[in-house]
Coordinates of C-alpha atoms and ligand atoms in Angstrom, one line a residue:
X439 CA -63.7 -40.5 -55.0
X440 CA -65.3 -37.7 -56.9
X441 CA -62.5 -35.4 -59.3
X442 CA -64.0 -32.4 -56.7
X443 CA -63.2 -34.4 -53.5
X444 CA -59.8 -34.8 -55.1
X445 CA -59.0 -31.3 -55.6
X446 CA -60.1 -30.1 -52.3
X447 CA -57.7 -32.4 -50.9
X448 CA -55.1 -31.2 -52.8
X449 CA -55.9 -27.9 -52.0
X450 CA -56.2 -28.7 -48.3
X451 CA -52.8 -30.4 -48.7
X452 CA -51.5 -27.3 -50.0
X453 CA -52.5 -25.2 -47.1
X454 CA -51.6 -27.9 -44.5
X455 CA -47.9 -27.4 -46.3
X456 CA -48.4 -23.9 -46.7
X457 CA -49.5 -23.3 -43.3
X458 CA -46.8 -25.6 -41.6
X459 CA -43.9 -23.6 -43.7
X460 CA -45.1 -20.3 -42.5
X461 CA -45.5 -21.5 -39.1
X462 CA -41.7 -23.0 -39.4
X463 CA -40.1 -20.3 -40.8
X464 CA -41.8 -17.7 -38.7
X465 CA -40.5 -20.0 -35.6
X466 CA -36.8 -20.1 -37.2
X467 CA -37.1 -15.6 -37.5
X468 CA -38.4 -15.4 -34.3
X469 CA -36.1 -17.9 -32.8
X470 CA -32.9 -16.0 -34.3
X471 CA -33.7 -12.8 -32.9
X472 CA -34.4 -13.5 -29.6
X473 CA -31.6 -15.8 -30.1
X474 CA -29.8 -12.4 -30.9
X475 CA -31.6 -10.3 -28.2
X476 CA -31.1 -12.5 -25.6
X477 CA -26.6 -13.0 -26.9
X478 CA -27.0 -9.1 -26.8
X479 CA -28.1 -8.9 -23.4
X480 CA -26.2 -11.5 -22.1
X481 CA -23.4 -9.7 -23.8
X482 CA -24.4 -6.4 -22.1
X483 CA -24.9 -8.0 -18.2
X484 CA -21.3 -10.1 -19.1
X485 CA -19.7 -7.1 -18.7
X486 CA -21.6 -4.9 -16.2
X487 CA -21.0 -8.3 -14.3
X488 CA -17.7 -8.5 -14.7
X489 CA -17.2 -5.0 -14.1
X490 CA -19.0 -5.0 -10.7
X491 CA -17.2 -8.9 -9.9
X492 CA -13.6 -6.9 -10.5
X493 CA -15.0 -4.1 -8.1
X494 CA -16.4 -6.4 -5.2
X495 CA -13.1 -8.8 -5.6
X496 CA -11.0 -5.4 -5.8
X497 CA -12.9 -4.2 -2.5
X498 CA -12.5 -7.6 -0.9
X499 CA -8.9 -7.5 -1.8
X500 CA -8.4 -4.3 -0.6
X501 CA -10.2 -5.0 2.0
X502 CA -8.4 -8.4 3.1
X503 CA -5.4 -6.3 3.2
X504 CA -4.3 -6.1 6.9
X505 CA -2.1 -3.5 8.1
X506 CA -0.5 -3.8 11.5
X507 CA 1.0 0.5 12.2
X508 CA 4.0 0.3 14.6
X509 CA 4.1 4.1 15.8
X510 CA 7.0 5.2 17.2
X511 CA 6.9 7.6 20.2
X512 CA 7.9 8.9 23.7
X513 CA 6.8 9.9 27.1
X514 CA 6.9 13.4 26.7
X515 CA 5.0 13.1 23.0
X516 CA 2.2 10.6 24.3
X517 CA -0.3 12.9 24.5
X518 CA 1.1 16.3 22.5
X519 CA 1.5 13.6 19.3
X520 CA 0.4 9.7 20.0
X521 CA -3.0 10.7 21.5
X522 CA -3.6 12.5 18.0
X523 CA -2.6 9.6 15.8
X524 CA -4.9 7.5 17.3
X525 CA -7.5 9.9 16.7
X526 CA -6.8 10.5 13.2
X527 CA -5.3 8.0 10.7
X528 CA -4.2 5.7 13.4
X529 CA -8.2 4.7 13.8
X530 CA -8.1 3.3 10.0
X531 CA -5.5 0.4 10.7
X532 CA -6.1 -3.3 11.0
X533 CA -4.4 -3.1 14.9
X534 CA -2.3 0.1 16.4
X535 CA 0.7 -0.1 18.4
X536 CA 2.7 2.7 19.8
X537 CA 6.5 2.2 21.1
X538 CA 8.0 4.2 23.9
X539 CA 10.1 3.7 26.9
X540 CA 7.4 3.4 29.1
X541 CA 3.5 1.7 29.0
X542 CA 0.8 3.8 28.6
X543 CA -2.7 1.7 28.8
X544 CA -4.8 4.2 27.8
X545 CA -3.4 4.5 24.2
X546 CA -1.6 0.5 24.4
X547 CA 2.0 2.5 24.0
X548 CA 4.4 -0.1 24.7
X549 CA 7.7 -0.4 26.5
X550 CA 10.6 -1.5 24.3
X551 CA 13.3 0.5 25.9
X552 CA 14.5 1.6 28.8
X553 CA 13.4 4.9 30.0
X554 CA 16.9 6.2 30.7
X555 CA 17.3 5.5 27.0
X556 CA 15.1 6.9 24.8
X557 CA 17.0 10.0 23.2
X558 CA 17.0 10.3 19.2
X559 CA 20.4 8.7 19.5
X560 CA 18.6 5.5 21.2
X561 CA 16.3 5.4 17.6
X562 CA 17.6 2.2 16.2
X563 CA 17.6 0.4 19.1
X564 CA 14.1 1.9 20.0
X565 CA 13.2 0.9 16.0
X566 CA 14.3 -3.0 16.9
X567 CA 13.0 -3.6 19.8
X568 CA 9.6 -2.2 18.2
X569 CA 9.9 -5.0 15.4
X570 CA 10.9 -7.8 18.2
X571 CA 8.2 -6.8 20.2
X572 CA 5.2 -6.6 17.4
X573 CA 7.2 -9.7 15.8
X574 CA 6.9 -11.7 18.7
X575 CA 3.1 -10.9 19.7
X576 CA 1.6 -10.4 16.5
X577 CA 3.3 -11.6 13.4
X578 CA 1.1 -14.3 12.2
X579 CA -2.1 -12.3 12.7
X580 CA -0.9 -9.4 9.8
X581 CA 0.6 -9.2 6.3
X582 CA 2.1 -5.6 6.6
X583 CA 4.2 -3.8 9.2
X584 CA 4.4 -0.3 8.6
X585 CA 6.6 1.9 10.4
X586 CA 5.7 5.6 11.5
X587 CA 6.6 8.4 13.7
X588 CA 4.1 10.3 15.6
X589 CA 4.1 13.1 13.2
X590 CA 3.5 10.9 10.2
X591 CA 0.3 11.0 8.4
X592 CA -1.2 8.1 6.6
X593 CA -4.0 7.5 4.2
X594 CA -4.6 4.0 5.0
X595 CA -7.0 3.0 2.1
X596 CA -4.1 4.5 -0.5
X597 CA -1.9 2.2 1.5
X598 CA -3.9 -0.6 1.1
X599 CA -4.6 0.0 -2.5
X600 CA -0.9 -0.1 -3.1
X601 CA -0.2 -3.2 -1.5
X602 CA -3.1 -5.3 -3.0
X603 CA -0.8 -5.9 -6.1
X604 CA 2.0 -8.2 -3.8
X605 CA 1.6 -10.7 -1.8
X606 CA 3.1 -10.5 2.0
X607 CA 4.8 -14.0 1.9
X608 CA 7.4 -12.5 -0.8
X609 CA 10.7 -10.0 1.2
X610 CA 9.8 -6.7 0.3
X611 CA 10.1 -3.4 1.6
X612 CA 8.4 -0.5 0.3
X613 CA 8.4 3.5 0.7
X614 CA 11.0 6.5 -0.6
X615 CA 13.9 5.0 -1.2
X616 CA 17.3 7.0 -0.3
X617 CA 21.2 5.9 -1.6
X618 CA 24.3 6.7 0.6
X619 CA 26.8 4.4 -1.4
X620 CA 26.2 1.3 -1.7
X621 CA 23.5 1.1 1.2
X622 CA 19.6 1.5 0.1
X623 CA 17.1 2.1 2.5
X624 CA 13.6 3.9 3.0
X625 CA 13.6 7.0 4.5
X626 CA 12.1 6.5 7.7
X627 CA 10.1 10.0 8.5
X628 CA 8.2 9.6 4.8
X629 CA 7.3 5.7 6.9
X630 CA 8.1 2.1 5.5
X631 CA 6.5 -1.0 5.1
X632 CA 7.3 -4.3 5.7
X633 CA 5.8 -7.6 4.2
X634 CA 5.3 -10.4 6.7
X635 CA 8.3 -12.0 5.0
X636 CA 10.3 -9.1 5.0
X637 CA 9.6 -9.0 9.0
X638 CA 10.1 -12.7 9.7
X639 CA 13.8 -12.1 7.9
X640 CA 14.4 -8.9 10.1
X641 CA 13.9 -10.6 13.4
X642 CA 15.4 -14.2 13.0
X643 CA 17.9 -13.6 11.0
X644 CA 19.4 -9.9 11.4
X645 CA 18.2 -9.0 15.0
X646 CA 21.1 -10.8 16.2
X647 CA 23.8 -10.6 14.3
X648 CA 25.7 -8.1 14.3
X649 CA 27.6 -9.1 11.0
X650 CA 24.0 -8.6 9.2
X651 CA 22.3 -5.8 11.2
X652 CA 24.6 -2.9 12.8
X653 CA 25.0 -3.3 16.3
X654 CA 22.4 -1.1 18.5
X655 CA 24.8 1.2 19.7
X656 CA 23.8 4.8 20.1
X657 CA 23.0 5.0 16.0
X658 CA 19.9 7.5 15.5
X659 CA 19.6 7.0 12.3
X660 CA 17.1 3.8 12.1
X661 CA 16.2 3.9 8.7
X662 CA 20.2 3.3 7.3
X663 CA 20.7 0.6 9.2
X664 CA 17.0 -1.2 8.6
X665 CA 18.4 -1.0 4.9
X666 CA 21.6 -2.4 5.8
X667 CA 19.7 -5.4 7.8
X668 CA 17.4 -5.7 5.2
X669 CA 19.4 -5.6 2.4
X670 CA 21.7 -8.7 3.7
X671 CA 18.6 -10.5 4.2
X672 CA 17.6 -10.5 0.9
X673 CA 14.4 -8.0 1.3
X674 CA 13.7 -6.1 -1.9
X675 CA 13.1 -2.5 -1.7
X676 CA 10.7 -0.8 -3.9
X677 CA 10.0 2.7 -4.6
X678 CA 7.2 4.2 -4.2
X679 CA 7.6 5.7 -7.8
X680 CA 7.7 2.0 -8.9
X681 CA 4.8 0.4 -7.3
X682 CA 2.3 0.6 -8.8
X683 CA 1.2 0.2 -12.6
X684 CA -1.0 2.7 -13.0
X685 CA 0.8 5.3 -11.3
X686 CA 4.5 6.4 -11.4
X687 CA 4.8 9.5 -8.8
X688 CA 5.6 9.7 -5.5
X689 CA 3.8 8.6 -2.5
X690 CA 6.0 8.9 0.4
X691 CA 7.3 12.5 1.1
X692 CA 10.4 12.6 4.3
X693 CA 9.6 16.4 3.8
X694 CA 6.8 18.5 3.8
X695 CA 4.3 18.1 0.8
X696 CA 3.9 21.8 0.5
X697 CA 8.0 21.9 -0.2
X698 CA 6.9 19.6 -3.4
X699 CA 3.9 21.5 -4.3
X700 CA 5.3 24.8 -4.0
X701 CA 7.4 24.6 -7.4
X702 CA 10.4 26.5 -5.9
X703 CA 14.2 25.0 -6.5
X704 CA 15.1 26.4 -2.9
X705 CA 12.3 24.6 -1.1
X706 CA 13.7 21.2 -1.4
X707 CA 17.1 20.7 0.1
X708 CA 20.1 19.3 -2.3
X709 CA 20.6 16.4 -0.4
X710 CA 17.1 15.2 -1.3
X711 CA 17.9 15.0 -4.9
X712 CA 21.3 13.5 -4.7
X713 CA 19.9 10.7 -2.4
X714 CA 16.7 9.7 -3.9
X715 CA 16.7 6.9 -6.3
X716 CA 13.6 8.3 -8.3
X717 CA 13.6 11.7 -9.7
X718 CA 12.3 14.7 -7.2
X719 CA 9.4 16.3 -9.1
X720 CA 7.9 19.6 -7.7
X721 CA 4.9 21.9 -8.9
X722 CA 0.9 20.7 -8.4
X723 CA 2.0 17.7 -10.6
X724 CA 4.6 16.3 -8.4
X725 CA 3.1 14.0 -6.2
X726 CA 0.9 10.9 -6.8
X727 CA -3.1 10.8 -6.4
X728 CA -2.9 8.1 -4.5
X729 CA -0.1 9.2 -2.0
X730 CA 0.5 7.2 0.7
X731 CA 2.4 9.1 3.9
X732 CA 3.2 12.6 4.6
X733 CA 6.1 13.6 7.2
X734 CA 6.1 16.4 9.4
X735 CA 2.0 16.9 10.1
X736 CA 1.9 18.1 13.6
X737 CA -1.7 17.7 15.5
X738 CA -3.5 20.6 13.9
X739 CA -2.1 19.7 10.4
X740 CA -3.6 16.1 11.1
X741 CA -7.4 17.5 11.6
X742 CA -6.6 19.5 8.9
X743 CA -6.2 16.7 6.7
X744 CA -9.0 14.4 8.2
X745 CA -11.7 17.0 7.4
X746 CA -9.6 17.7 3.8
X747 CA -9.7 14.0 2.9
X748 CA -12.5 12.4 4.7
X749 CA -16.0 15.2 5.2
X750 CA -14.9 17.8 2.7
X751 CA -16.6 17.3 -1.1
X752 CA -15.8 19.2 -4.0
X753 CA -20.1 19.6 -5.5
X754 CA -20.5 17.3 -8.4
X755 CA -17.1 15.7 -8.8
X756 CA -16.5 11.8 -9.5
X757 CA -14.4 10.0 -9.4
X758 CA -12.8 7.0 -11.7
X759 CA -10.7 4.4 -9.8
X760 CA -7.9 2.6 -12.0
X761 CA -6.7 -0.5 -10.3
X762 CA -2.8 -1.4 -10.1
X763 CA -1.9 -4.7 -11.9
X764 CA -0.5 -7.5 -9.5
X765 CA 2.6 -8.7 -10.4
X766 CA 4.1 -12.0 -11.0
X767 CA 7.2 -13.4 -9.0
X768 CA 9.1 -13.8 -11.4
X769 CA 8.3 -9.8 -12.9
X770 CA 8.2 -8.9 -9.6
X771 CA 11.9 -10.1 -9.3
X772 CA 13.0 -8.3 -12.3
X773 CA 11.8 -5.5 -11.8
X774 CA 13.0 -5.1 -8.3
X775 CA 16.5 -7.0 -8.0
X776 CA 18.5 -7.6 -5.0
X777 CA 20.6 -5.1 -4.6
X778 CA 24.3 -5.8 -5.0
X779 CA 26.1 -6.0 -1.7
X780 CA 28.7 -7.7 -2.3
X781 CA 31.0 -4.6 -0.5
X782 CA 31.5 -4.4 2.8
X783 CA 28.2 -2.6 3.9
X784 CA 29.1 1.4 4.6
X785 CA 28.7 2.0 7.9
X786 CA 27.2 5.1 9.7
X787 CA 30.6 7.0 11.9
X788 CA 29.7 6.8 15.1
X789 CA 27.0 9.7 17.3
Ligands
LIG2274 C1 -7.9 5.8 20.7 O1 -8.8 5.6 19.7 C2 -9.9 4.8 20.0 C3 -10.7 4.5 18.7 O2 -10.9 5.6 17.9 C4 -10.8 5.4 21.0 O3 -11.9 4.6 21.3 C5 -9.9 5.6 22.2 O4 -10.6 6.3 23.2 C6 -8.7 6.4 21.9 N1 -7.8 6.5 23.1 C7 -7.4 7.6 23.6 C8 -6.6 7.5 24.9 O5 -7.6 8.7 23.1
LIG2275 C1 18.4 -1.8 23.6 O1 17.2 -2.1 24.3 C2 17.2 -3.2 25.0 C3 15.8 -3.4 25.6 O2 15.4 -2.3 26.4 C4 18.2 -3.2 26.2 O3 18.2 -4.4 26.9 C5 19.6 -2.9 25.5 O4 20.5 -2.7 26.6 C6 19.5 -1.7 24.6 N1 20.8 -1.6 24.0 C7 21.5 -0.4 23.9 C8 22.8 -0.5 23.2 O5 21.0 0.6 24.3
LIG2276 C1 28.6 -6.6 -7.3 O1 29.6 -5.6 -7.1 C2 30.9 -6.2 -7.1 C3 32.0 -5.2 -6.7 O2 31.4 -4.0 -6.3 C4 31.2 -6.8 -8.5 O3 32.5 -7.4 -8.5 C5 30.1 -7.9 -8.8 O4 30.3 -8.3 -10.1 C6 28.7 -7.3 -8.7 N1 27.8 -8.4 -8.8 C7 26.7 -8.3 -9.5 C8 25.8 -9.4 -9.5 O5 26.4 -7.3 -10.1

């Protein structure tokens, strides 16, 4: 081998080194950024994933929320009231029943009393034979049994929303919660909801006693003694003020929501205050924006509402939904105790 053969070798050695180092290293930079590209982008559709996986399993949950609506109502309200509840809100729950003291097909307003007794003093027993009745025929097919009169109104999806956070096989009882001593209860024209549980308690084990649940004497006042029977069950109530973690306002109103809104000390009566377990607010901040149930919305008021809530936009407003956090048992317990009854329950004197 010639000394020139020799250094052209080397010097073919050197590229072939040369040449393989570039070609490494520039494979090792290009590697780590599209290494880094690709943990940035992942990084970026992680969380627009997770972000649209919270919102599909928030819908689903929402959506896997069914609502059973016991209306009450009478003969001579089927059609002034009933007739408009199933046109309005009524349409949005998971099934519809109506009580009375006589059948209606048309609407599927049931019988639970006797015609010859169905005066505001018949209420309570009206109330539990409405519970026996949807107890008995549909209990295992729904989580929640809300309770409404005919001149309630109801935004279903805020309902829903709310209840997402607890699980129906827990006692619980939820709407505006009222104190007359040592008896708690939900007031019944704001509406009240029951858990499965909470039901299933009710009906086999107050219904017939009449050391648990008051007897159903001519009582009108339903909503007292549902606390009484559901208090001795061990049902726990919560306030609407309380339920939910992203919002602490009220979402049940017994009176009208224009007394709230109106910011006037005279348009909310005294007794209001001095019964409610959660402060009374009043003024355009008072109520929640995801209220629940309105009292007092005769027909007109409820078209009213249906166009307000479900056809009328406000032009280029969005909005930002915040989910409420669901709670574990055991907070769930704590923050919503039994209430102590160890007293003899108060009762109501005598209509
Ligand atoms: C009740 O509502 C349903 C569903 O919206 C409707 O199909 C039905 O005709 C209504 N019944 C009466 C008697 O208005
Ligand atoms: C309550 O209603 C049931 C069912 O209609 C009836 O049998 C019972 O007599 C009523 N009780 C009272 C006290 O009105
Ligand atoms: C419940 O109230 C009674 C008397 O009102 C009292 O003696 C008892 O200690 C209370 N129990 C609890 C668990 O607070």
């Amino acid at each position: 081998m010639t000394i020139k053969s020799r250094t052209s070798l080397a010097w073919q050695l050197y590229l072939l080194t040369g040449f393989v180092a570039g070609f490494v290293c520039a494979f090792v930079i290009l590697f780590h950024i599209s290494s880094i590209n690709r943990s940035v982008s992942t990084r970026n559709s992680a969380v627009s994933m997770k972000f649209e996986h919270l919102q599909k399993e928030f819908q689903l949950k929402v959506a896997s929320v069914r609502v059973l609506c016991m209306v009450l109502t009478c003969p001579e309200y089927v059609e002034r009231f009933a007739q408009h509840v199933n046109a309005t809100w009524g349409k949005r729950c998971s099934k519809l029943v109506f009580v009375s003291s006589e059948n209606y097909k048309p609407l599927g307003v049931v019988q639970v009393v006797e015609p010859e007794m169905d005066s505001y003093h018949d209420l309570w027993n009206k109330t539990r034979e409405g519970f026996r009745h949807v107890w008995q025929e549909y209990g295992q097919d729904y989580d929640w049994f809300l309770k409404a009169d005919d001149d309630t109104y109801v935004i279903m999806e805020n309902l829903h929303h709310m209840l997402s956070a607890y699980d129906a096989n827990v006692p619980l009882y939820f709407g505006h919660q009222l104190r007359i001593q040592n008896v708690n209860y939900m007031s019944g024209g704001a509406s009240y909801v029951l858990s499965r549980e909470a039901l299933r308690r009710f009906v086999e084990q107050a219904y017939g006693s009449h050391k648990i649940c008051p007897k159903p004497d001519k009582i009108g006042v339903e909503d007292f003694s549902m606390g009484i029977c559901l208090q001795n069950v061990g049902v726990h109530l919560i306030d609407s003020t309380r339920a939910m973690t992203n919002d602490d306002k009220e979402k049940f109103f017994p009176l009208d929501i224009e007394s709230y809104l109106y910011n006037s000390k005279s348009a909310l009566p005294a007794w209001l205050r001095e019964m409610s377990v959660s402060d009374v607010n009043t003024g355009p901040n008072c109520c929640s924006i995801y209220s629940v149930a309105f009292h007092y919305i005769k027909p007109d008021r409820m078209y009213l509402f249906e166009f307000f809530l479900y056809r009328l936009r406000v032009f280029g407003r969005k909005y930002v939904e915040r989910f409420p956090k669901r709670w574990t048992l055991s907070e769930l317990l704590e923050m919503f105790p039994l209430q102590n009854n160890s007293k003899k329950p108060f009762m109501p004197v005598k209509l």
